[in-house]
Amino acid sequence: MNYYTIHTERPLGFVIGTPKHFRWLYGIALGILVLNLLDAVFTLIWVQYFEAGELNFLLRGLVENNPFLFMALKLTLVSLGTLFLWRQRSNSLAVMGLWIAFLSYLTILLVHLHYSYTVFL
C-alpha cells in the first residue's frame, strides 16, 4: 500500500497530512518567517526614525534600547514557535495555528505598508 492510497480510501471526512498539504504548509511556515523578519525591520525603522512605539509589551524596551537583541529575540521566538507547529503538522490545531500566524503577520505587513504609504506620499 502506498501513501496516497491510504487517504483516497476515505471518501468522507477531512484528512490532513497528504504530501500536497505539507508542501503548501511548508510554504506557509516559510512565509511566517519572512513576514516576521519584515515586521522586525519595519518596526526598527519606525521606532528609530519616526518615533513610533512597539505594541508588544514584552519587546518594547528592547527595540528602543538594544535593537540587535530585539531582532535576535523576535526572530528566535517566532522561529521556535513555527518549528513547534511544523513538527505537529499532522494535528489540525497546529495547522490552524500556522495559518493564523501567517494571516496575522500578513495583516501586520499590510499595516506597515499602509503607514509607509501615508508617511512617504
CSV table of C-alpha atoms in Angstrom, one decimal:
chain,number,residue,atom,x,y,z
A,1,MET,CA,0.0,0.0,0.0
A,2,ASN,CA,1.5,3.3,-0.9
A,3,TYR,CA,0.9,6.6,1.0
A,4,TYR,CA,-1.6,8.0,-1.5
A,5,THR,CA,-3.9,5.1,-1.4
A,6,ILE,CA,-4.4,5.3,2.4
A,7,HIS,CA,-6.0,8.7,2.1
A,8,THR,CA,-8.0,8.0,-1.1
A,9,GLU,CA,-9.8,5.1,0.5
A,10,ARG,CA,-11.6,7.5,2.9
A,11,PRO,CA,-14.3,9.2,0.8
A,12,LEU,CA,-15.8,11.1,3.8
A,13,GLY,CA,-14.1,13.4,6.3
A,14,PHE,CA,-11.3,15.8,6.2
A,15,VAL,CA,-7.8,14.4,6.0
A,16,ILE,CA,-4.7,16.4,7.0
A,17,GLY,CA,-1.3,15.2,6.1
A,18,THR,CA,-1.0,14.4,2.4
A,19,PRO,CA,2.2,15.4,0.7
A,20,LYS,CA,0.4,18.1,-1.2
A,21,HIS,CA,-0.9,19.6,2.1
A,22,PHE,CA,2.6,19.5,3.5
A,23,ARG,CA,4.1,21.3,0.5
A,24,TRP,CA,1.5,24.1,1.0
A,25,LEU,CA,2.0,24.2,4.7
A,26,TYR,CA,5.8,24.4,4.3
A,27,GLY,CA,5.3,27.5,2.2
A,28,ILE,CA,3.1,29.0,4.9
A,29,ALA,CA,5.7,28.2,7.5
A,30,LEU,CA,8.4,29.9,5.4
A,31,GLY,CA,6.1,32.8,4.8
A,32,ILE,CA,5.7,33.3,8.6
A,33,LEU,CA,9.5,33.5,9.0
A,34,VAL,CA,9.8,36.0,6.1
A,35,LEU,CA,6.9,38.1,7.3
A,36,ASN,CA,8.3,38.2,10.8
A,37,LEU,CA,11.6,39.4,9.5
A,38,LEU,CA,9.9,42.2,7.5
A,39,ASP,CA,7.9,43.1,10.6
A,40,ALA,CA,11.1,43.4,12.7
A,41,VAL,CA,12.8,45.5,10.1
A,42,PHE,CA,9.8,47.8,9.7
A,43,THR,CA,9.4,48.1,13.4
A,44,LEU,CA,13.1,49.1,13.8
A,45,ILE,CA,12.7,51.7,11.1
A,46,TRP,CA,9.5,53.2,12.6
A,47,VAL,CA,10.9,53.3,16.1
A,48,GLN,CA,14.4,54.6,15.2
A,49,TYR,CA,13.4,57.2,12.6
A,50,PHE,CA,9.8,58.1,13.2
A,51,GLU,CA,9.4,57.9,17.0
A,52,ALA,CA,6.8,55.1,16.8
A,53,GLY,CA,6.4,52.6,19.6
A,54,GLU,CA,6.4,48.8,19.7
A,55,LEU,CA,3.0,47.4,20.6
A,56,ASN,CA,4.4,44.1,22.0
A,57,PHE,CA,5.0,44.9,25.7
A,58,LEU,CA,7.5,42.1,26.0
A,59,LEU,CA,9.8,43.6,23.4
A,60,ARG,CA,9.0,47.3,23.8
A,61,GLY,CA,12.1,48.0,26.0
A,62,LEU,CA,14.4,46.0,23.7
A,63,VAL,CA,13.5,47.7,20.5
A,64,GLU,CA,14.4,51.1,21.9
A,65,ASN,CA,17.5,50.2,23.9
A,66,ASN,CA,19.0,47.2,22.1
A,67,PRO,CA,17.9,46.8,18.5
A,68,PHE,CA,20.2,43.8,17.9
A,69,LEU,CA,18.9,41.9,20.9
A,70,PHE,CA,15.3,42.8,19.8
A,71,MET,CA,15.9,41.3,16.3
A,72,ALA,CA,17.6,38.2,17.7
A,73,LEU,CA,14.9,37.5,20.3
A,74,LYS,CA,12.0,38.2,17.9
A,75,LEU,CA,13.4,36.1,15.1
A,76,THR,CA,14.3,33.3,17.6
A,77,LEU,CA,11.0,33.1,19.4
A,78,VAL,CA,8.9,33.2,16.2
A,79,SER,CA,11.2,30.6,14.5
A,80,LEU,CA,10.9,28.3,17.5
A,81,GLY,CA,7.1,28.7,17.6
A,82,THR,CA,6.9,28.0,13.9
A,83,LEU,CA,9.1,25.0,14.2
A,84,PHE,CA,7.0,23.6,17.0
A,85,LEU,CA,3.8,24.0,15.0
A,86,TRP,CA,5.5,22.5,11.9
A,87,ARG,CA,6.6,19.4,13.9
A,88,GLN,CA,2.9,19.0,14.9
A,89,ARG,CA,1.7,19.5,11.4
A,90,SER,CA,-0.4,16.3,11.4
A,91,ASN,CA,-2.6,17.9,14.1
A,92,SER,CA,-5.3,20.1,12.8
A,93,LEU,CA,-4.8,22.6,15.6
A,94,ALA,CA,-1.2,23.1,14.6
A,95,VAL,CA,-2.2,23.7,11.0
A,96,MET,CA,-4.7,26.3,12.2
A,97,GLY,CA,-2.0,27.9,14.3
A,98,LEU,CA,0.3,28.2,11.3
A,99,TRP,CA,-2.5,29.7,9.2
A,100,ILE,CA,-3.4,32.2,12.0
A,101,ALA,CA,0.2,33.2,12.5
A,102,PHE,CA,0.7,33.6,8.7
A,103,LEU,CA,-2.5,35.7,8.3
A,104,SER,CA,-1.6,37.8,11.4
A,105,TYR,CA,1.9,38.6,10.1
A,106,LEU,CA,0.4,39.3,6.6
A,107,THR,CA,-2.0,41.8,8.2
A,108,ILE,CA,0.8,43.4,10.2
A,109,LEU,CA,2.8,43.8,6.9
A,110,LEU,CA,-0.2,45.5,5.3
A,111,VAL,CA,-0.4,47.9,8.2
A,112,HIS,CA,3.3,48.7,7.8
A,113,LEU,CA,2.9,49.3,4.1
A,114,HIS,CA,-0.2,51.5,4.7
A,115,TYR,CA,1.8,53.7,7.1
A,116,SER,CA,4.8,53.8,4.7
A,117,TYR,CA,2.4,55.0,2.0
A,118,THR,CA,0.9,57.7,4.2
A,119,VAL,CA,4.3,58.9,5.5
A,120,PHE,CA,6.2,59.0,2.2
A,121,LEU,CA,3.5,60.2,-0.1
